[in-house]
Coordinates of C-alpha atoms in Angstrom, one line a residue:
X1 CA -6.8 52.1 -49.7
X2 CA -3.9 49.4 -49.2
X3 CA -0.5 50.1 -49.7
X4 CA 2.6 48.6 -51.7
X5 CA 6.1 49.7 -51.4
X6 CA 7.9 49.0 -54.7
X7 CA 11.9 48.6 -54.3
X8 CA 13.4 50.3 -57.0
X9 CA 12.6 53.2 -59.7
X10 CA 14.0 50.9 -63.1
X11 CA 12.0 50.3 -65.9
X12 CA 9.9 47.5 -63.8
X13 CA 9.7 48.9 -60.8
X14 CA 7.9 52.0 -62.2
X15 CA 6.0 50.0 -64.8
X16 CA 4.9 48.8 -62.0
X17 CA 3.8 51.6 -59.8
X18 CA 1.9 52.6 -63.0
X19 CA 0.1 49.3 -63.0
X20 CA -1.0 49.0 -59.5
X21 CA -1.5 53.0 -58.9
X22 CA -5.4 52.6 -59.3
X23 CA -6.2 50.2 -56.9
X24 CA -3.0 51.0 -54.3
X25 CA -1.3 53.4 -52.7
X26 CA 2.2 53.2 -54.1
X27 CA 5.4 54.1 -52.8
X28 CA 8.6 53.4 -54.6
X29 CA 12.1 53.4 -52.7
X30 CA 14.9 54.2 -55.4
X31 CA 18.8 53.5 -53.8
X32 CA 19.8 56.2 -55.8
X33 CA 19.1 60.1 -56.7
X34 CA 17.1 59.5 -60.2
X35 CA 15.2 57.0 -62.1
X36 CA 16.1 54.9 -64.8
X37 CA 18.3 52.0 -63.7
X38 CA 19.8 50.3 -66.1
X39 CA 18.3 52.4 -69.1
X40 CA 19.9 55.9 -67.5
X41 CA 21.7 58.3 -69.4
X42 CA 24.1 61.6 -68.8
X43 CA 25.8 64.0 -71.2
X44 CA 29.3 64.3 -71.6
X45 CA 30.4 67.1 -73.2
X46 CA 26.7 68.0 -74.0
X47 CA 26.8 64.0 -76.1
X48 CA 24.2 61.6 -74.5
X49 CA 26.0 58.2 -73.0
X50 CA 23.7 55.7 -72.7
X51 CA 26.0 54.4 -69.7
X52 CA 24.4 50.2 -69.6
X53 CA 24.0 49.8 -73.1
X54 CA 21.5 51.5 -76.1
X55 CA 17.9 51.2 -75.3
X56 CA 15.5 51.1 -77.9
X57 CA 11.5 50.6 -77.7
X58 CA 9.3 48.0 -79.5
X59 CA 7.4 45.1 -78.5
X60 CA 5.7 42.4 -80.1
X61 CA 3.1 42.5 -77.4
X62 CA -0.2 44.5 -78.4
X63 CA -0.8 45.2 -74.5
X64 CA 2.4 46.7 -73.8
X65 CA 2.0 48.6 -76.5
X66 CA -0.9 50.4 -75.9
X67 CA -0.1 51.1 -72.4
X68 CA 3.2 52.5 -73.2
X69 CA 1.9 54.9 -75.9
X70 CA -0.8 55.8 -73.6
X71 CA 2.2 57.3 -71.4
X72 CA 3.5 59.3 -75.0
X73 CA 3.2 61.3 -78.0
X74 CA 4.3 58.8 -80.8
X75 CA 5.3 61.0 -83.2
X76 CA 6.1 63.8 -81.7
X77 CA 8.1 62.3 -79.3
X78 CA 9.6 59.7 -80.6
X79 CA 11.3 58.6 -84.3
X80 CA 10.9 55.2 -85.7
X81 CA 14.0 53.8 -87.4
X82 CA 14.8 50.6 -89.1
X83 CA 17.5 48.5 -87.3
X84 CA 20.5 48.7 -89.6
X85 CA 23.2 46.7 -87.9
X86 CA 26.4 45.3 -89.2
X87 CA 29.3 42.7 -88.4
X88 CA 32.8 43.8 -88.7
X89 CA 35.0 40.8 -90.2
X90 CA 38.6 41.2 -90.6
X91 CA 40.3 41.1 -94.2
X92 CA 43.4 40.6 -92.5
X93 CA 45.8 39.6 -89.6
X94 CA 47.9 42.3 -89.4
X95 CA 45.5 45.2 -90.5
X96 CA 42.2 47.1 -89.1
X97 CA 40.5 46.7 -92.5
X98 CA 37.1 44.7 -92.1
X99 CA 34.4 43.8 -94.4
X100 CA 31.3 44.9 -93.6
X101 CA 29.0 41.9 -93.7
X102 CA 24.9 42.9 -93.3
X103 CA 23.3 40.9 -89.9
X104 CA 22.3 38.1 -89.7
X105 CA 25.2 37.4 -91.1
X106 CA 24.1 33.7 -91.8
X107 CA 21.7 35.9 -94.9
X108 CA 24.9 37.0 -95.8
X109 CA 26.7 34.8 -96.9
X110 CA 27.3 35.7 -101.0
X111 CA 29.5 38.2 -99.9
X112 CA 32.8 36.1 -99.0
X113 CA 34.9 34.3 -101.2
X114 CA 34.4 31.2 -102.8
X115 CA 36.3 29.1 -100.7
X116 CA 34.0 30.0 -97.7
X117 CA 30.3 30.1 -99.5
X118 CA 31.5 26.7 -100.8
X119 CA 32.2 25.5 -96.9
X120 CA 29.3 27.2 -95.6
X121 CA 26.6 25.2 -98.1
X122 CA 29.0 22.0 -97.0
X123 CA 27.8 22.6 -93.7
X124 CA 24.1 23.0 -94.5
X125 CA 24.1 19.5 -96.1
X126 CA 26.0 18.0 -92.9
X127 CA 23.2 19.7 -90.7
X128 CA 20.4 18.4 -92.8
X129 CA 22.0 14.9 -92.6
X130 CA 22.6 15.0 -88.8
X131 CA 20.2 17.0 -87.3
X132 CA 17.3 16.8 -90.0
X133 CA 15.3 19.2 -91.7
X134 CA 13.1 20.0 -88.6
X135 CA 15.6 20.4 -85.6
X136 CA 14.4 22.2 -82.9
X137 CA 15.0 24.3 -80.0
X138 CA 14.8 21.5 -77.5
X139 CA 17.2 19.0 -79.9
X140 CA 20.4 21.1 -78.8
X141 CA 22.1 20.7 -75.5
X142 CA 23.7 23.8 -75.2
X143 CA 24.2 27.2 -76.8
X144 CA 27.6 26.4 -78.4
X145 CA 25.9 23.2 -79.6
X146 CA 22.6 25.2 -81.0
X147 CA 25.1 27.5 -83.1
X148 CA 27.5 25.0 -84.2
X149 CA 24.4 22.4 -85.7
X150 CA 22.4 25.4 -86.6
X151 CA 24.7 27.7 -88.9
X152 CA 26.9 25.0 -89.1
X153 CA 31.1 24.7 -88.1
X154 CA 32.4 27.5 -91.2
X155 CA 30.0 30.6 -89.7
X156 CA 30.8 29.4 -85.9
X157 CA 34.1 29.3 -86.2
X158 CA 34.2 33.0 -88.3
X159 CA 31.7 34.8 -86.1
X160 CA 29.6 32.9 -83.8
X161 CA 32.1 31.1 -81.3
X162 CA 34.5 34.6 -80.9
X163 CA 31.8 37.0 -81.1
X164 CA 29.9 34.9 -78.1
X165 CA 33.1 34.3 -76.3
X166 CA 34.0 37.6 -76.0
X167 CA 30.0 38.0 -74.5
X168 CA 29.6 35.6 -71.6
X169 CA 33.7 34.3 -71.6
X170 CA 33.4 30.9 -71.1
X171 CA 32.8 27.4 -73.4
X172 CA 30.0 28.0 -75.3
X173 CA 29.2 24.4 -74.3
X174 CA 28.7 25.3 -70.9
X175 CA 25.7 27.3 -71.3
X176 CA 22.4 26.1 -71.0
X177 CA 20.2 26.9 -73.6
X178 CA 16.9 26.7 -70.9
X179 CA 17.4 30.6 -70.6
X180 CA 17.9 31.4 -74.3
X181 CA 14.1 30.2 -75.7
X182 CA 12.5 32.7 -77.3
X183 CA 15.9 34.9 -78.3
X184 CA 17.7 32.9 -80.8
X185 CA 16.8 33.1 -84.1
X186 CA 16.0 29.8 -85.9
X187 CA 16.6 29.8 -89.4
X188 CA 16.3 26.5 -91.5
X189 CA 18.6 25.4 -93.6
X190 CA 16.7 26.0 -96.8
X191 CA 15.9 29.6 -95.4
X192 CA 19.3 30.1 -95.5
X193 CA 20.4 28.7 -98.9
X194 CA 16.8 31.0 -100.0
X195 CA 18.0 33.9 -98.3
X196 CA 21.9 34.0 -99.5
X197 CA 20.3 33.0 -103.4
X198 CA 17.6 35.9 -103.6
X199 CA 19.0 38.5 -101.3
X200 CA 16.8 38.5 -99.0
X201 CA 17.3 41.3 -96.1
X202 CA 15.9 39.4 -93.0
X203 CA 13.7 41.3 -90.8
X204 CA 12.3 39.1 -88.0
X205 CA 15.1 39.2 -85.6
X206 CA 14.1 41.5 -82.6
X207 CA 13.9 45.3 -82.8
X208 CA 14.4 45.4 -86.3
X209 CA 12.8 48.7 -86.7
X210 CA 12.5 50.8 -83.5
X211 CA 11.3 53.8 -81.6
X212 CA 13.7 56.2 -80.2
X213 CA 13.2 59.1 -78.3
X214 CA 13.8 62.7 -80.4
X215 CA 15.7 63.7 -76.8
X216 CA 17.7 62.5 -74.2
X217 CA 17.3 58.7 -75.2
X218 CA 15.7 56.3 -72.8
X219 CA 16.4 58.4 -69.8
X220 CA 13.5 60.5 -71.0
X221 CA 11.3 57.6 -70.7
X222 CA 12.3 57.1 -67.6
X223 CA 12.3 60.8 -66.0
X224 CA 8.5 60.7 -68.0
X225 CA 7.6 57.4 -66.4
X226 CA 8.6 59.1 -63.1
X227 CA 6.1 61.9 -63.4
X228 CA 3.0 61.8 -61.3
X229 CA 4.5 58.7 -59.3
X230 CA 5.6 58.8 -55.1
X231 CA 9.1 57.6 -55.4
X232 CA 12.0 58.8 -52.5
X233 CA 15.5 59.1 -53.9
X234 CA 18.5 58.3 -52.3
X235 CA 16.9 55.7 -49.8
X236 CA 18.4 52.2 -50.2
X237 CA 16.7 49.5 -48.5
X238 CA 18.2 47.3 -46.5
X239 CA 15.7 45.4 -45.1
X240 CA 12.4 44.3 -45.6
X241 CA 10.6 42.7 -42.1
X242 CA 7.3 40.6 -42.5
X243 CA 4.6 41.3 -39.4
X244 CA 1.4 39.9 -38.5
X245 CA -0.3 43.2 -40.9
X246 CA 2.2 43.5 -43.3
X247 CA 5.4 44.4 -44.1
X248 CA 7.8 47.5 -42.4
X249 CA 9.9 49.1 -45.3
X250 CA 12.0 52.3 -43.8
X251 CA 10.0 52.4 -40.5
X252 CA 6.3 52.5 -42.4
X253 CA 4.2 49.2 -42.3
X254 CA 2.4 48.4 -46.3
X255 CA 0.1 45.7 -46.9
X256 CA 2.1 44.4 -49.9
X257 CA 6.1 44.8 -51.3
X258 CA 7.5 44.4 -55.2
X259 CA 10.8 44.1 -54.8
X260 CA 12.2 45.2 -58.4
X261 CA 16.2 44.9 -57.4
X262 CA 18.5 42.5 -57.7
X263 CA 17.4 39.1 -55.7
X264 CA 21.2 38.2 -54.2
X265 CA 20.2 41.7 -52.3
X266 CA 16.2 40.5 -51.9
X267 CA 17.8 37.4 -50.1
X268 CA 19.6 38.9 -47.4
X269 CA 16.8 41.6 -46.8
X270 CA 14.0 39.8 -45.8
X271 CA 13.2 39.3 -42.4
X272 CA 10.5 37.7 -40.6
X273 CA 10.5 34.8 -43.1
X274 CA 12.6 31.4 -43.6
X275 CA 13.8 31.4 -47.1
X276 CA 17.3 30.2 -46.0
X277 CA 16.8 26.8 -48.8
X278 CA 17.1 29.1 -51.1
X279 CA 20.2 31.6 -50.1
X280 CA 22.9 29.3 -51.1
X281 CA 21.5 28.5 -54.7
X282 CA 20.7 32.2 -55.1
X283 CA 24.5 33.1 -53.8
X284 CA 25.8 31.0 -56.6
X285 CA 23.8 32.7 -59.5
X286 CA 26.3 33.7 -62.3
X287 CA 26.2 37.1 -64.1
X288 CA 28.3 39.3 -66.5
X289 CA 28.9 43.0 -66.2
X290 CA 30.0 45.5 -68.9
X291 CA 31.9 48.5 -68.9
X292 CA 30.5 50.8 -71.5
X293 CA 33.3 53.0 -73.2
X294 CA 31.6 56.2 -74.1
X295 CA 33.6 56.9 -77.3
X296 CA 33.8 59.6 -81.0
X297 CA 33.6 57.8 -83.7
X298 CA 33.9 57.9 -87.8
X299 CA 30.3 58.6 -88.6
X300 CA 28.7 55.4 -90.4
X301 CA 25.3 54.3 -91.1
X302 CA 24.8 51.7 -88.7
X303 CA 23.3 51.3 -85.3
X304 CA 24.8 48.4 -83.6
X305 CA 27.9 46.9 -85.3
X306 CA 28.8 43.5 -83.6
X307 CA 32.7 42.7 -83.8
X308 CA 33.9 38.8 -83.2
X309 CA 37.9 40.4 -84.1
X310 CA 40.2 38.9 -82.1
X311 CA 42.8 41.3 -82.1
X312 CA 40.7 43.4 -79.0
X313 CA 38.3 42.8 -76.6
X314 CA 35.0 44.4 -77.6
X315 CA 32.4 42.5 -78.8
X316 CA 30.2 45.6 -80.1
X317 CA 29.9 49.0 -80.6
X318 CA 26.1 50.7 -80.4
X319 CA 25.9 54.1 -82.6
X320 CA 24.0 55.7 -80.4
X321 CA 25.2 59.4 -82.2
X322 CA 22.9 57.5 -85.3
X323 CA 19.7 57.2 -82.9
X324 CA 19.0 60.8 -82.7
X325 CA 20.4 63.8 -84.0
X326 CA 20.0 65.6 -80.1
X327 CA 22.9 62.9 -78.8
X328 CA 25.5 64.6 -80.7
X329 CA 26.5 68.0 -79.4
X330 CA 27.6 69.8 -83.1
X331 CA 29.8 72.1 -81.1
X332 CA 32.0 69.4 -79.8
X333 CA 31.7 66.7 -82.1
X334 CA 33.2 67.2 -85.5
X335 CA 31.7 67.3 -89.1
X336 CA 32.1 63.6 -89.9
X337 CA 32.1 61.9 -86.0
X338 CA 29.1 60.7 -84.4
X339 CA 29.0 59.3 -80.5
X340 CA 28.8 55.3 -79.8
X341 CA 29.3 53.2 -77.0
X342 CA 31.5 50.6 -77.2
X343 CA 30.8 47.5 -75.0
X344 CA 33.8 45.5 -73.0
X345 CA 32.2 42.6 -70.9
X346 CA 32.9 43.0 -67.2
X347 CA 35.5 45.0 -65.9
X348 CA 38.4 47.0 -68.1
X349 CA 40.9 49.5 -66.3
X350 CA 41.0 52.9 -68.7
X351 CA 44.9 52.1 -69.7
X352 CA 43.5 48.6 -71.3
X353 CA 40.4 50.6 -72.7
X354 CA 42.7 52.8 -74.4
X355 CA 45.2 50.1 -75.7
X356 CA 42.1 48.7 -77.0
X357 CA 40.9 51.7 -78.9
X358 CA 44.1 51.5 -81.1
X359 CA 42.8 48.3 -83.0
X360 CA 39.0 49.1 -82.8
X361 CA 38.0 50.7 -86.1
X362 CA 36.5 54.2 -86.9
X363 CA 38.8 55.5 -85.0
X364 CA 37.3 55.8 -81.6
X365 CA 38.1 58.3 -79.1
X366 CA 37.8 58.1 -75.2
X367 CA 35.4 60.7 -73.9
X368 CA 33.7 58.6 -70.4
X369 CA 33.4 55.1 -69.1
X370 CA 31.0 53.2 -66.9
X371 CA 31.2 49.6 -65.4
X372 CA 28.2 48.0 -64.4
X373 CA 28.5 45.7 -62.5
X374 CA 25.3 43.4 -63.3
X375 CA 24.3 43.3 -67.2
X376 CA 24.0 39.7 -68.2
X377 CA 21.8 37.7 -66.0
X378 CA 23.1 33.7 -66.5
X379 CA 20.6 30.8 -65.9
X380 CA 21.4 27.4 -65.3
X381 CA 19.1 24.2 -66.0
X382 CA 17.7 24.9 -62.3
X383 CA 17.4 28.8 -61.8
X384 CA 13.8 29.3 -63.6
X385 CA 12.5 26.0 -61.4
X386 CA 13.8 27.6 -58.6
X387 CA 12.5 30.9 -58.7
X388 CA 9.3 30.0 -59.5
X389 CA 9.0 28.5 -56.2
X390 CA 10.3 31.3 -54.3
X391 CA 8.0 33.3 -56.0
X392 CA 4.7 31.1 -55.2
X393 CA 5.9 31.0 -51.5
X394 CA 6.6 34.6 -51.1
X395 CA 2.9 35.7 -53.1
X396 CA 1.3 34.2 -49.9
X397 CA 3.0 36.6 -48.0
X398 CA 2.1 39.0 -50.2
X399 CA 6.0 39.9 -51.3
X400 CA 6.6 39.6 -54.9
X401 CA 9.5 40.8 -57.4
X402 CA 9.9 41.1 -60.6
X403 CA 12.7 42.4 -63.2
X404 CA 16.0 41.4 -64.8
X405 CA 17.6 41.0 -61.9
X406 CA 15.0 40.0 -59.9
X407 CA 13.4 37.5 -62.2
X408 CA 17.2 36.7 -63.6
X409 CA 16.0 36.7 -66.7
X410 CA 17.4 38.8 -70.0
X411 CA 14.4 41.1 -70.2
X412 CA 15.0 44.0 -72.8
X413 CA 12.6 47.3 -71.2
X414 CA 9.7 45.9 -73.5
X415 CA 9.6 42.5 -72.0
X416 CA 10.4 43.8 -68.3
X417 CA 7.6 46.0 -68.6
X418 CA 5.1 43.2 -69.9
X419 CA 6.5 40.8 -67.1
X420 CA 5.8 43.8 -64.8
X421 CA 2.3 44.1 -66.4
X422 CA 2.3 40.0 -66.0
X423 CA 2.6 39.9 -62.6
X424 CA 0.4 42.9 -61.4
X425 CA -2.5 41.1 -62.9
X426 CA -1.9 38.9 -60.3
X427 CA -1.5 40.9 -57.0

């Protein structure tokens, strides 16, 4: 039997392993001492921090469902929740008060004053007139240009340009809107004014109900994932040489690699073949991190509440203590606290996390941090274009990757493990 080496034991890379384990022998090399990457959890103080995030499992795919609940119990396992998330709106300047506004927020609208339901239809009419009643994705030039001509300059200017600033920290009309197909939602204008007139609670936007694990959140899907699979801890590849049979990973030779890492490392680590064209372009690929503020909270009924306040720096806060009773340790967390995280992108030093916490509401308290460095993979108008081809050139040499990092794509674990599913179909 032929043999693959996968690099890395994340969500794709084990996906993978899975995917490939009837027809190869698989080997997976994983940098560090467990699996998970960027879905892994600990406990502090016997709480579960999801330290990159909060992840949650659906999919709109059929196939990846039925091969990930081939891996699981469903129901005993796992919970199924509806997504009840939130936006956090000031009342004033000078006070933590907020309005709690339902998401989308653009559904929403009947719940501010006068003045700004009167500006917000205003706006609807001036979309209609300049970007017609069929505007689609491919009529906008940028993100900050697809927001402001879709939900119109009243909801940008309250939500949409702060909240997204605080995200990626640049001019909204600098990004490219090549990588955000297929994640934005795109209401019409008379599915708004239908929406804010009857009520309407919108559930189409992604995830809106969920499965959750009953314990230890997604790191049990990872440590399950793990089971039955040949992966060796603690051993971080360097380098990857191509010869005339194969590839040498860690002194043994395999017929085929996944690389399931982050490509600025693939770039450097493969030797043997000239990919130099593509070293520069990749060296210049732009990302965000985050630093997730493992915090106690006011308990609330919400599981991600999104925050465009200007008066701190986090952008939202995911009630993870909400997901599962089993994240909140009742002997350290009070009657009336749950656990969240509270997300900061890129880097913040604990004294700024804690001068933050003053003017974050629910009255969050420190208990951990993590910074990660990559979270947010950025694409511009060239990346997908240019990937592709590294990929086609690399297949013939049978080396091929795959992954959020890898692809550079924004892959939640659903789609990463579908793109992993994608891709072994073709090896």
């Amino acid at each position: 039997m032929k043999k693959v080496a996968i690099i890395g034991a994340g969500i794709s890379g084990m996906s993978t392993a899975h995917f490939l384990s009837d027809r190869y022998e698989v080997k997976v090399f994983e940098k560090e001492d467990r699996p998970g990457g960027l879905i892994k959890c600990r406990r502090v103080n016997g709480n579960l921090f999801h330290t990159c995030g909060g992840h949650v499992f659906n999919s709109k795919r059929q196939d990846v469902l039925d091969w990930f609940w081939s891996k699981f119990i469903r129901e005993e396992e796992f919970t199924k929740t509806d997504r009840n998330s939130c936006v956090f709106m000031d009342k004033g300047e000078n006070s933590l008060e907020h309005n709690d506004i339902p998401y989308p927020i653009e559904n929403h609208m009947y719940l501010f004053d006068e003045k700004t339901q009167k500006s917000f239809y205003e706006d609807l009419e001036e979309i209609d007139k300049v970007k017609g009643l069929n505007a689609k994705f491919t009529d906008y030039d940028s993100f900050g240009s697809f927001l402001r001509w879709r939900f119109g300059k009243t909801l940008y200017n309250l939500y949409f340009e702060p909240y997204n600033k605080k995200v990626w920290r640049r001019e909204l009309t600098t990004v490219p809107m090549a990588w955000m197909e297929g994640k934005l939602p795109m209401p019409t204008t008379q599915e708004m004014r239908n929406n804010n007139a009857n009520k309407v609670e919108e559930k189409a936007f992604v995830h809106s109900t969920f499965w959750y694990e009953k314990k230890n959140g997604s790191q049990y899907i990872a440590d399950k994932l793990a089971e039955g699979l040949h992966i060796v801890y603690n051993s971080d590849v360097q380098k990857v040489q191509k010869r005339e049979n194969g590839w040498m990973v860690c002194g043994e030779l395999f017929d085929k690699i996944v690389f399931c890492g982050n490509i600025k490392d693939m770039a450097f680590m493969i030797e043997g073949v000239d990919i130099e064209k593509y070293k520069q372009e990749i060296a210049d690929l732009e990302y965000h991190g985050t630093t997730a503020v493992f915090c106690e909270i006011d308990k609330n009924p919400y599981s991600w509440i999104y925050q465009p306040s200007r008066k701190h720096e986090s952008h939202r806060i995911i009630c993870t203590g909400n997901f599962a009773p089993s994240n909140n340790d009742t002997t350290t967390t009070p009657t009336g606290r749950i656990t969240a995280t509270i997300e900061f992108t890129d880097a913040i030093s604990k004294d700024d996390i804690l001068d933050n916490l003053t003017r974050i509401p629910l009255n969050p308290k420190y208990l951990d941090h993590k910074y990660n460095q990559y979270t947010y993979p950025i694409q511009d108008v060239h990346t997908r274009d240019m990937i592709k081809q590294l990929k086609t050139e690399l297949a013939t040499l049978g080396f091929y990757f795959t992954g959020r990092f890898a692809d550079w794509e924004y892959y939640n674990m659903d789609v990463a493990m579908g793109a992993a599913m994608d891709l072994c179909k073709t090896i």
